[in-house]
Tab-separated table of C-alpha atoms in Angstrom:
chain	number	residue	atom	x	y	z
A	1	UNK	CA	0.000	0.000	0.000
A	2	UNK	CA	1.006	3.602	-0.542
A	3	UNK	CA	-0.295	6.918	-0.879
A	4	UNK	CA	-3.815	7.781	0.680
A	5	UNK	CA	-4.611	4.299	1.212
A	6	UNK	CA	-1.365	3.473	3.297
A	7	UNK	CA	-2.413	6.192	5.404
A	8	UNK	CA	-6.021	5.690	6.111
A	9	UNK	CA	-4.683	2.176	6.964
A	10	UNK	CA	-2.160	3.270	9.337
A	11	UNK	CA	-4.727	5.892	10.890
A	12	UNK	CA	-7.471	2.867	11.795
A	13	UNK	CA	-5.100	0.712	13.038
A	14	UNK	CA	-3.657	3.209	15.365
A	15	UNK	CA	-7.016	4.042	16.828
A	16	UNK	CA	-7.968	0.046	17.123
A	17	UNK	CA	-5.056	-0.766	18.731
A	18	UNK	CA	-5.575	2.669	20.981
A	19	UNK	CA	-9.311	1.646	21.848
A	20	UNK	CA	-8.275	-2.254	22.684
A	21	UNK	CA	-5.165	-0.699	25.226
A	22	UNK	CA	-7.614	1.322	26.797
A	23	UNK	CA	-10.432	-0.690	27.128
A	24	UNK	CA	-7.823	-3.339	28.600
A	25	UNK	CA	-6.193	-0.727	31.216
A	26	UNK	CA	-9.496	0.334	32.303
A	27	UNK	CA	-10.945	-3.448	33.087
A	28	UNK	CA	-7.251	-3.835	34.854
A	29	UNK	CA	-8.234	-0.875	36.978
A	30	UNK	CA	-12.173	-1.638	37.961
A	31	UNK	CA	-11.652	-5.708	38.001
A	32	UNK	CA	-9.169	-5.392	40.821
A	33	UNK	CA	-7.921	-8.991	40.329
A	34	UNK	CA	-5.048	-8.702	42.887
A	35	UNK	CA	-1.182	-8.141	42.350
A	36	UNK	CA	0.312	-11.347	41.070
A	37	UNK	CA	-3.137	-11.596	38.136
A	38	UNK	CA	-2.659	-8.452	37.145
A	39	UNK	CA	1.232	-8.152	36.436
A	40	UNK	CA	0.454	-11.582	34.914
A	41	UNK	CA	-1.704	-10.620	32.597
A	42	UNK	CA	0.252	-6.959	31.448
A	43	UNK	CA	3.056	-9.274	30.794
A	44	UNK	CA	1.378	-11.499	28.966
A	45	UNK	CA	-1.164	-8.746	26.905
A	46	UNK	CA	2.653	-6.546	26.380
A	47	UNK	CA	4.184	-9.329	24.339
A	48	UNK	CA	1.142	-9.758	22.016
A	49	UNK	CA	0.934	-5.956	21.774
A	50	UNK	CA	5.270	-5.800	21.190
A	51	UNK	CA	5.340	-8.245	18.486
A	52	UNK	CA	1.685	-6.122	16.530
A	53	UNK	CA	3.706	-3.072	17.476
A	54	UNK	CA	6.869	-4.312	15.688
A	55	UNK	CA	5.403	-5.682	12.486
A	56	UNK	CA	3.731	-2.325	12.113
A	57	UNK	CA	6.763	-0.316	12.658
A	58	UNK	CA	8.547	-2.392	9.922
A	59	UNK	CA	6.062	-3.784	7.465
A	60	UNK	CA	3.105	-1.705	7.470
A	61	UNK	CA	3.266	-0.762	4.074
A	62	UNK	CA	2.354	-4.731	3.283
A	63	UNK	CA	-1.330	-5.168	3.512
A	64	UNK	CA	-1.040	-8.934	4.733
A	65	UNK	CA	1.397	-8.271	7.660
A	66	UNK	CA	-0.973	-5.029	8.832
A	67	UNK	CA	-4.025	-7.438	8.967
A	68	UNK	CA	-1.704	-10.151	10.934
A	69	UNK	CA	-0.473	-7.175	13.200
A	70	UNK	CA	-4.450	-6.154	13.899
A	71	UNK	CA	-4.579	-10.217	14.821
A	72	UNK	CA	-2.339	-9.752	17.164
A	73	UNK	CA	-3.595	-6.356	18.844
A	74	UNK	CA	-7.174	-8.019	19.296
A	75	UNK	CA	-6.144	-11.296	20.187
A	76	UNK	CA	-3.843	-10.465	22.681
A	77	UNK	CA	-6.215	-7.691	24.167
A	78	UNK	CA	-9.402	-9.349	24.232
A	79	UNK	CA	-8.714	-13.146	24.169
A	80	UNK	CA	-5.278	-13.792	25.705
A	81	UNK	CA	-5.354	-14.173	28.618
A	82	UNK	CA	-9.285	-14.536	29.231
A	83	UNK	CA	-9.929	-11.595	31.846
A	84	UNK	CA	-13.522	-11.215	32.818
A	85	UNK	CA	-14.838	-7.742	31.297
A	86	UNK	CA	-15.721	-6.317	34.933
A	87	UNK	CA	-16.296	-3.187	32.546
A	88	UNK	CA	-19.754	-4.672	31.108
A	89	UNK	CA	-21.899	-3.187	33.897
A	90	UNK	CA	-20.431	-0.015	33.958
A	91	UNK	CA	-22.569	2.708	31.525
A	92	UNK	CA	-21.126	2.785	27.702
A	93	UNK	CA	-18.385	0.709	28.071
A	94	UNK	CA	-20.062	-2.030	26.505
A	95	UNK	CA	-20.016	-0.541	22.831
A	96	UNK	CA	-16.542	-0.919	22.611
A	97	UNK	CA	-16.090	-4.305	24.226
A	98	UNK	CA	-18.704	-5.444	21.914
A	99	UNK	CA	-17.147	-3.743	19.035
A	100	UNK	CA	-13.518	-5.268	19.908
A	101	UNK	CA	-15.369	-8.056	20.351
A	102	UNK	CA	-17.070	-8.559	17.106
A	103	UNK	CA	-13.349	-7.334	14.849
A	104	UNK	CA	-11.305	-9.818	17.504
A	105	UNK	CA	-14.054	-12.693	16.118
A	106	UNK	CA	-13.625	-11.317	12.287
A	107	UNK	CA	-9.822	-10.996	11.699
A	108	UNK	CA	-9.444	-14.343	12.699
A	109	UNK	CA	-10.458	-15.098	9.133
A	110	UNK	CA	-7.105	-13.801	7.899
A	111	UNK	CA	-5.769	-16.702	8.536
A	112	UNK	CA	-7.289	-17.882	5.697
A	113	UNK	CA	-4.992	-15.759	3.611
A	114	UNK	CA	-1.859	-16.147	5.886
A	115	UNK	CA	1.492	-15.257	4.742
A	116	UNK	CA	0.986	-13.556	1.764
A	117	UNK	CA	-2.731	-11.893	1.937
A	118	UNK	CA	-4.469	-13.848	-0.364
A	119	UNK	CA	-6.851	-16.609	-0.111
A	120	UNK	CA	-5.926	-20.461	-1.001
A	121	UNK	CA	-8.213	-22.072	-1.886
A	122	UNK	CA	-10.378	-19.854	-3.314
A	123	UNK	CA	-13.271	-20.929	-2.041
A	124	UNK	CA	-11.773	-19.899	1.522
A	125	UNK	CA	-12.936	-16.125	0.640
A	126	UNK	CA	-16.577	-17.436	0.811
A	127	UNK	CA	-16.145	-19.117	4.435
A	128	UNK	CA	-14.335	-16.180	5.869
A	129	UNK	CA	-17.715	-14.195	4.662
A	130	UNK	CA	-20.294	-16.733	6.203
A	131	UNK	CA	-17.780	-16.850	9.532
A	132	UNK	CA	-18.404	-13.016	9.330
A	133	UNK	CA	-22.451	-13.246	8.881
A	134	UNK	CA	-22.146	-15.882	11.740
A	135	UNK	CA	-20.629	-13.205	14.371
A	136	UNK	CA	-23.027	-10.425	12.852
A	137	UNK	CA	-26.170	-12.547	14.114
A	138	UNK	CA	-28.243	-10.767	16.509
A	139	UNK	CA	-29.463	-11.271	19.469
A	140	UNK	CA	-32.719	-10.296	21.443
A	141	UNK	CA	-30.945	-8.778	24.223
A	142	UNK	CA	-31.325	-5.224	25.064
A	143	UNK	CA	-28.235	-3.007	25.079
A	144	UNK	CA	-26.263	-6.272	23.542
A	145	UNK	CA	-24.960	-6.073	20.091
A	146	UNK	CA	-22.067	-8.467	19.695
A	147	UNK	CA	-24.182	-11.765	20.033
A	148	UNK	CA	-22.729	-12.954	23.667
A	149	UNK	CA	-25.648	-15.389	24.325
A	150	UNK	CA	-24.987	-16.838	20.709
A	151	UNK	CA	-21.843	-17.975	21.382
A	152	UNK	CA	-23.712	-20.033	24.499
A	153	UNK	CA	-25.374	-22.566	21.837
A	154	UNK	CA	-24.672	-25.358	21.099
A	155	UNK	CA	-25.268	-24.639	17.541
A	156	UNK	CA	-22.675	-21.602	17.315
A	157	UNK	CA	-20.280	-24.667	18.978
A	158	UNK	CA	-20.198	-26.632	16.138
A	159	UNK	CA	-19.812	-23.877	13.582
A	160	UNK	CA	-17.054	-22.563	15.735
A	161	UNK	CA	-15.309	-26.023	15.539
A	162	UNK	CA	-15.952	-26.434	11.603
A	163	UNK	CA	-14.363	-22.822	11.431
A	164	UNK	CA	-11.283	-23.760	13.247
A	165	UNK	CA	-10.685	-26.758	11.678
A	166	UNK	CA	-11.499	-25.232	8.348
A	167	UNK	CA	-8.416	-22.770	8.854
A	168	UNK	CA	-6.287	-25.580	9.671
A	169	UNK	CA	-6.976	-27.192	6.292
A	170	UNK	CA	-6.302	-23.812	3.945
A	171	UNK	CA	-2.960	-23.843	6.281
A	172	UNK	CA	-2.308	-27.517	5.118
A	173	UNK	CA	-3.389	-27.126	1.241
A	174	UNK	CA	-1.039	-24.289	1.210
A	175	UNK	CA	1.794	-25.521	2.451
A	176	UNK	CA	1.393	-29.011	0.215
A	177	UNK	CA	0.224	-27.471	-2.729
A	178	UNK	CA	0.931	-23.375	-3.312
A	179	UNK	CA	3.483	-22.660	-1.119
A	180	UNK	CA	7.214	-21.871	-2.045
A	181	UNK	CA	10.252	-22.845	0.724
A	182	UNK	CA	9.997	-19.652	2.593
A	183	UNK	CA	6.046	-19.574	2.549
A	184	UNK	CA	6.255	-23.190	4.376
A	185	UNK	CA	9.014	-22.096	6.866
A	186	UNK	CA	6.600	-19.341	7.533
A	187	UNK	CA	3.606	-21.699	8.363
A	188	UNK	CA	5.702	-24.230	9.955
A	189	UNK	CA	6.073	-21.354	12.668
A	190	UNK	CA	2.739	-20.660	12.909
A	191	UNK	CA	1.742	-24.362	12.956
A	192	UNK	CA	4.398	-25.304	15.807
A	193	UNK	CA	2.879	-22.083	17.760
A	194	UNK	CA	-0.749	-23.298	17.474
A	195	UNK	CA	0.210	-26.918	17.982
A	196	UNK	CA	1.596	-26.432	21.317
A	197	UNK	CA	-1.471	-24.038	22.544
A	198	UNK	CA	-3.791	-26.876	21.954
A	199	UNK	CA	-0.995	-29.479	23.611
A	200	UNK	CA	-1.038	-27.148	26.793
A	201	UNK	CA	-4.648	-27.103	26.789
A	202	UNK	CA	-4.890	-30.272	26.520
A	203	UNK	CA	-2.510	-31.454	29.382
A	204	UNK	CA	-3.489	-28.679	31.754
A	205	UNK	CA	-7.090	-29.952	31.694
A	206	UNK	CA	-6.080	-33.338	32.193
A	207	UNK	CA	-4.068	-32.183	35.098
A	208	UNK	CA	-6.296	-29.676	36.549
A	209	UNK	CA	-9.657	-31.773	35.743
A	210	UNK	CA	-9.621	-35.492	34.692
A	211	UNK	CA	-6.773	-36.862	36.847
A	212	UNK	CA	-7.983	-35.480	40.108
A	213	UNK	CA	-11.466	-36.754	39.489
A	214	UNK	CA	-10.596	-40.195	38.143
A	215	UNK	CA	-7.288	-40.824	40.145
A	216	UNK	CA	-7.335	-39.469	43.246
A	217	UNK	CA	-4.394	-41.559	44.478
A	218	UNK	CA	-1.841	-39.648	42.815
A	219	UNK	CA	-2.507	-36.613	45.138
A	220	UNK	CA	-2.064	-33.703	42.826
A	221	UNK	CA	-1.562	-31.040	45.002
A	222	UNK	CA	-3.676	-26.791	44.669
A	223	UNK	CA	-0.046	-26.029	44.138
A	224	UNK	CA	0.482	-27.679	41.456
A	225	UNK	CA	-2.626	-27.312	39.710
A	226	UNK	CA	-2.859	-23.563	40.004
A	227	UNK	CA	1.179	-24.090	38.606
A	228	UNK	CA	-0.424	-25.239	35.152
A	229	UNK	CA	-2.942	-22.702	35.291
A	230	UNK	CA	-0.682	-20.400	35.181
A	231	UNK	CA	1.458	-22.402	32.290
A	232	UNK	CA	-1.558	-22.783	30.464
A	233	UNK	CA	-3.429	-18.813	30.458
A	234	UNK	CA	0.081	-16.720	30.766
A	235	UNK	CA	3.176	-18.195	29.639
A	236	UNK	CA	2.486	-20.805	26.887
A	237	UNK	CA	0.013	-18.214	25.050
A	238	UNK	CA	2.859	-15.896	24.173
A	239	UNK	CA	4.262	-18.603	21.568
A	240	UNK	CA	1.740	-17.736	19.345
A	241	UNK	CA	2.553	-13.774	18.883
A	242	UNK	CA	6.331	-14.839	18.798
A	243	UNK	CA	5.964	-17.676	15.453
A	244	UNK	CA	4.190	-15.004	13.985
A	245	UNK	CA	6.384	-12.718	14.320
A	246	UNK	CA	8.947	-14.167	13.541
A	247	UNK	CA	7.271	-15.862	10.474
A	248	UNK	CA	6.571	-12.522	9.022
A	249	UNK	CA	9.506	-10.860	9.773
A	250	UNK	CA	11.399	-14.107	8.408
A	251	UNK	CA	14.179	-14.083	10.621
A	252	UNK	CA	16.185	-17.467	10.851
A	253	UNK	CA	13.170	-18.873	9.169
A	254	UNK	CA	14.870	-22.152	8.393
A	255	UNK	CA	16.277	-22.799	12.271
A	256	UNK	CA	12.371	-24.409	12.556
A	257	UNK	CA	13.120	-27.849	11.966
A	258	UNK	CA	15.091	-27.811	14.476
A	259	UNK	CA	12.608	-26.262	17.062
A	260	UNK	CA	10.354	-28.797	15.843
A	261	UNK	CA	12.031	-31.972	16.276
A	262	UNK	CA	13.373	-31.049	19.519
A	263	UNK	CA	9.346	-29.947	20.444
A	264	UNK	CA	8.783	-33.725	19.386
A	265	UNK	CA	11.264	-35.538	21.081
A	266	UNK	CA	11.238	-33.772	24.156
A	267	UNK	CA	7.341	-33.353	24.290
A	268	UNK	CA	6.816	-37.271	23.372
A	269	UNK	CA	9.395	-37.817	26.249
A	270	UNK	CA	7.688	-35.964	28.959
A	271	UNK	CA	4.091	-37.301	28.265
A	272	UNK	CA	5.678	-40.736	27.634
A	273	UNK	CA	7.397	-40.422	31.101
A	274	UNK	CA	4.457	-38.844	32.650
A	275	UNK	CA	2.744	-41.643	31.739
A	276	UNK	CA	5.013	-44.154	33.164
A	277	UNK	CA	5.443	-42.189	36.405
A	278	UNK	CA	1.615	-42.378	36.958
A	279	UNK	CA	1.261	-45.731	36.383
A	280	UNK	CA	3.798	-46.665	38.496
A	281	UNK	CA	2.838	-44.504	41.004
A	282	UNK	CA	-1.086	-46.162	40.879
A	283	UNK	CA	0.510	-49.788	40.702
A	284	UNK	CA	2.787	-49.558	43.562
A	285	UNK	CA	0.051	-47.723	45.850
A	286	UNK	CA	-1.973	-50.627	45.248
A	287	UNK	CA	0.606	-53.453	46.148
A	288	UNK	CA	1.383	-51.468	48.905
A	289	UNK	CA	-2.052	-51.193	50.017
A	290	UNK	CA	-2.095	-54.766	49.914
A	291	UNK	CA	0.546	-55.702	51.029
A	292	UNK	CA	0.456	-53.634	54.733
A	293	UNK	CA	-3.387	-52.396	54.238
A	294	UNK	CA	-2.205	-48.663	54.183
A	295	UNK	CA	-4.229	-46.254	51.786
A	296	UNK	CA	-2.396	-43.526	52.345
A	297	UNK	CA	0.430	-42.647	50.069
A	298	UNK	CA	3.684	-43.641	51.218
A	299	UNK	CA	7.670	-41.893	50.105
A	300	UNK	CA	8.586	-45.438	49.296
A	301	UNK	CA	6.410	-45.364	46.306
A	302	UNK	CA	7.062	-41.806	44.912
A	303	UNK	CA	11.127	-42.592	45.403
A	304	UNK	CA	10.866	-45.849	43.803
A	305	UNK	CA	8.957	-44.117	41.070
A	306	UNK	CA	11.382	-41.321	40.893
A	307	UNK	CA	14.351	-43.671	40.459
A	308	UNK	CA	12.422	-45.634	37.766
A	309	UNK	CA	12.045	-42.455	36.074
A	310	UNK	CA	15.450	-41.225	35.826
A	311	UNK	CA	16.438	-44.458	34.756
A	312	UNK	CA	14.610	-44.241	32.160
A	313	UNK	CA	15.441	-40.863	30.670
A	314	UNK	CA	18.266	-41.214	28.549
A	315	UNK	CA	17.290	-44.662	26.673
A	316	UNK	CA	13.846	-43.475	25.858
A	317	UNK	CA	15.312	-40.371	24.785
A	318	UNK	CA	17.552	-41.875	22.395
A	319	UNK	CA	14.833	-44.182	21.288
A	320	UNK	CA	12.299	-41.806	20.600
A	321	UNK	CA	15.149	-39.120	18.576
A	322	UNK	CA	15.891	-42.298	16.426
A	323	UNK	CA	12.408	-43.396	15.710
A	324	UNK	CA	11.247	-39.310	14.917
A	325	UNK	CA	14.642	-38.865	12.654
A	326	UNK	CA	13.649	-42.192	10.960
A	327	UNK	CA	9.819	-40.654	10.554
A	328	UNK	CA	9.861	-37.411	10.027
A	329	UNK	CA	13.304	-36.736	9.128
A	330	UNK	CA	14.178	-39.559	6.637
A	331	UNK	CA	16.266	-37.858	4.236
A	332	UNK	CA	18.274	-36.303	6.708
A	333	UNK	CA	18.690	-38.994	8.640
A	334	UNK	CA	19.922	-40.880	5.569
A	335	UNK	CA	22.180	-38.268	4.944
A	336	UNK	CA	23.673	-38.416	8.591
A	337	UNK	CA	24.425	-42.366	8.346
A	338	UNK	CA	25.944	-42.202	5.014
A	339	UNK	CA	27.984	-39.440	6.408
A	340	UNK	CA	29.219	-41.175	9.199
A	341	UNK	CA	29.955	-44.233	7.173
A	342	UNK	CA	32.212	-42.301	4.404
A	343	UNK	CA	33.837	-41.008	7.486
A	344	UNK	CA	34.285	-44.441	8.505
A	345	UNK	CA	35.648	-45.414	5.178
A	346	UNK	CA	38.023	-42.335	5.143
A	347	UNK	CA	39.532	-43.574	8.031
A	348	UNK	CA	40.784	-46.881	6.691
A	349	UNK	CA	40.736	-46.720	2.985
A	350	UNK	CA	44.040	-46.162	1.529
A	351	UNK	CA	43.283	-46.594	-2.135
A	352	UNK	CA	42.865	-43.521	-4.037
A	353	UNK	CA	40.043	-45.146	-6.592
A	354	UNK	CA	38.294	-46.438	-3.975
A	355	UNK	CA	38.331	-43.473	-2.298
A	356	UNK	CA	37.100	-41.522	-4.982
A	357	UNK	CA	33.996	-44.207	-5.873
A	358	UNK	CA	32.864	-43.737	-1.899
A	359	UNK	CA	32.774	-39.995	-2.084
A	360	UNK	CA	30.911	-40.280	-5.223
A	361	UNK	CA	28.492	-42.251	-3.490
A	362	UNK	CA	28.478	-40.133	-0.335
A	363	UNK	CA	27.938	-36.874	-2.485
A	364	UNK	CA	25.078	-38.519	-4.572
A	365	UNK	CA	23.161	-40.301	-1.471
A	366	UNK	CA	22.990	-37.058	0.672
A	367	UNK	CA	22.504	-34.331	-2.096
A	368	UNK	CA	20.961	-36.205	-4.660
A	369	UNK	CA	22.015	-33.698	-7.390
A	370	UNK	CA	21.580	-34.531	-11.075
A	371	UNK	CA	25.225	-34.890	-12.020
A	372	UNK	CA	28.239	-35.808	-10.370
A	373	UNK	CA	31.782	-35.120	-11.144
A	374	UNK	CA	34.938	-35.354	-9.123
A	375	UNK	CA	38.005	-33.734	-10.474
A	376	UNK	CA	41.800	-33.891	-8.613
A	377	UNK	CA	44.722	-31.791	-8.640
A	378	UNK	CA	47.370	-33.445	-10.677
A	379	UNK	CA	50.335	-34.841	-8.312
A	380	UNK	CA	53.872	-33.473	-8.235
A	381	UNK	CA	55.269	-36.647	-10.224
A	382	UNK	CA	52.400	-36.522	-12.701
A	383	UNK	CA	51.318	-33.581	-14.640
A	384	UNK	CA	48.118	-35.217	-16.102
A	385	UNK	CA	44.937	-34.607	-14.644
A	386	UNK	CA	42.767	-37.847	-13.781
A	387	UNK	CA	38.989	-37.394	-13.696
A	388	UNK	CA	37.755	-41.046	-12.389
């Protein structure tokens, strides 16, 4: 954008991103949630509001990035973290939470054209409008215009869900079918960022929710639940504005694979271990119990658990690297064995043909290219040049 258009642009995004910071200040200042929520959540609303702030310092002048920056400005203000509007009862106040409200709902169909502003598939342009028509419904309620008994239904549930899961599969046709090698880079960043919001929401609800219900012998502690609440609403959020961020502003786009099979090995270690420590933890409480008729839990059984654990780390954690690099990483971790064994063979081979054919072979197993050649300086007692 340039010119007149550029500027209008600028101009509404400045006063959005005004109206959502004070809106947010002023529910900080009547909610009184306390000391510890409250630095919490300006932390937490600061980095969403740095990383919109930063994209529109640098890139506004691309209309894609300026609608990803407004994302980020409406998200972070509105939705991350989820702070009750204490403001709703108070006069006026609720025409702009309702209007934050209803633009926080409708730029979330931009990711339907996310990274380079336009929409793939096409027929993504026509979802992002009914997703709009859905948040415009009305409700009956007076005073009430962004439709907050709406999203009570079930109904609006569903279409929520379809709307999600809709955005994840323009993300996926993209990246398999339209996408160049920075494009995927970028939405591997996004996709790693999203991935791990829903794995923290996952596990904190199992943790805060399911395991206390259904297992009671494992004794999770207020402690440590309100320790994942806080994981799960303040710290783990902030990914998101980060990949993006750092997706649009494509800086060391391509150190993602890394991040990512680290994310895997490391995340399908501690669930796999989590997993093992509970279940030892449930089967040694119950020998004990019969063994001595105690039902209370006993430091035996969270040592010998403990123990079992650590034990454990470092073969499971070779284990799982080997079977990821084998899944996800198969060309790679070709590459890396047929590195190592040319090493291998560079160690002991002495004859310079031989030598030559196992490069060749190295060279054409780990880059694949479409022609190899191999040329050698000519020795001192030779001044013809071999080419094997």
């Amino acid at each position: 954008m340039h010119g007149h258009w550029l500027l209008l642009a600028r101009m509404l995004w400045i006063a959005i991103f005004i109206l959502t910071l004070v809106v947010f200040c002023a529910n900080l200042i009547v909610g009184s949630y306390g000391l510890l929520p409250t630095i919490l959540n300006v932390a937490n609303t600061s980095m969403w509001f740095a990383v919109s702030l930063v994209l529109f310092w640098r890139k506004s002048t691309d209309r894609a990035i300026l609608l990803f920056s407004l994302i980020l400005v409406l998200t972070g203000g509105f939705f991350f973290p989820p702070i009750p509007l204490t403001l709703w009862n108070y006069g006026v106040w609720w025409v702009p939470i309702d209007f934050l409200g209803l633009l926080a709902g409708i730029t979330l169909t931009f990711v339907y054209t996310f990274p380079d502003g336009r929409f793939v598939p096409g027929f993504t342009r026509w979802l992002a409008l009914g997703w709009i028509a859905i948040s415009l419904v009305p409700v009956p309620t007076p005073g009430v215009f962004y439709p907050w008994h709406w999203w009570l239904s079930p109904l609006y549930t569903l279409m929520r869900i379809a709307f999600y899961c809709s955005l994840a599969f323009a993300l996926l046709y993209r990246y398999r079918r339209m996408s160049t090698p920075v494009q995927r880079q970028q939405i591997k960043w996004v996709v790693f960022a999203s991935t791990i919001l829903i794995g923290e929401v996952s596990v904190a609800n199992l943790v805060v929710n399911v395991l206390p219900s259904y297992f009671p012998a494992l004794g999770i502690s207020p402690q440590l639940r309100h320790l994942v609440d806080v994981i799960a609403i303040y710290l783990l959020p902030i990914l998101f504005p980060l990949s993006l961020g750092f997706a649009l502003l494509r800086y060391r786009l391509w150190d993602i694979d890394l991040i990512i099979n680290r994310t895997l090995v490391y995340g399908s270690l501690t669930g796999l271990l989590a997993l093992v420590y509970f279940g030892l933890v449930i089967a040694l409480q119950s020998v004990v119990r019969v063994l001595t008729g105690q039902v209370s839990q006993t430091p035996v059984v969270i040592v010998a658990s403990t123990l079992a654990i650590a034990a454990l780390f470092q073969p499971l954690r070779h284990h799982i690297q080997a079977i990821i690099d084998r899944r996800f990483y198969r060309r790679k971790y070709d590459a890396v064995k047929t590195v190592e064994a040319f090493s291998a063979t560079l160690r002991h081979e002495v004859d310079l043909s031989q030598l030559s054919e196992h490069l060749l072979t190295a060279v054409q197993e780990t880059m694949q290219p479409t022609h190899v050649s191999l040329w050698l300086r000519p020795s001192q007692h030779d001044g013809k040049q071999r080419v094997p």
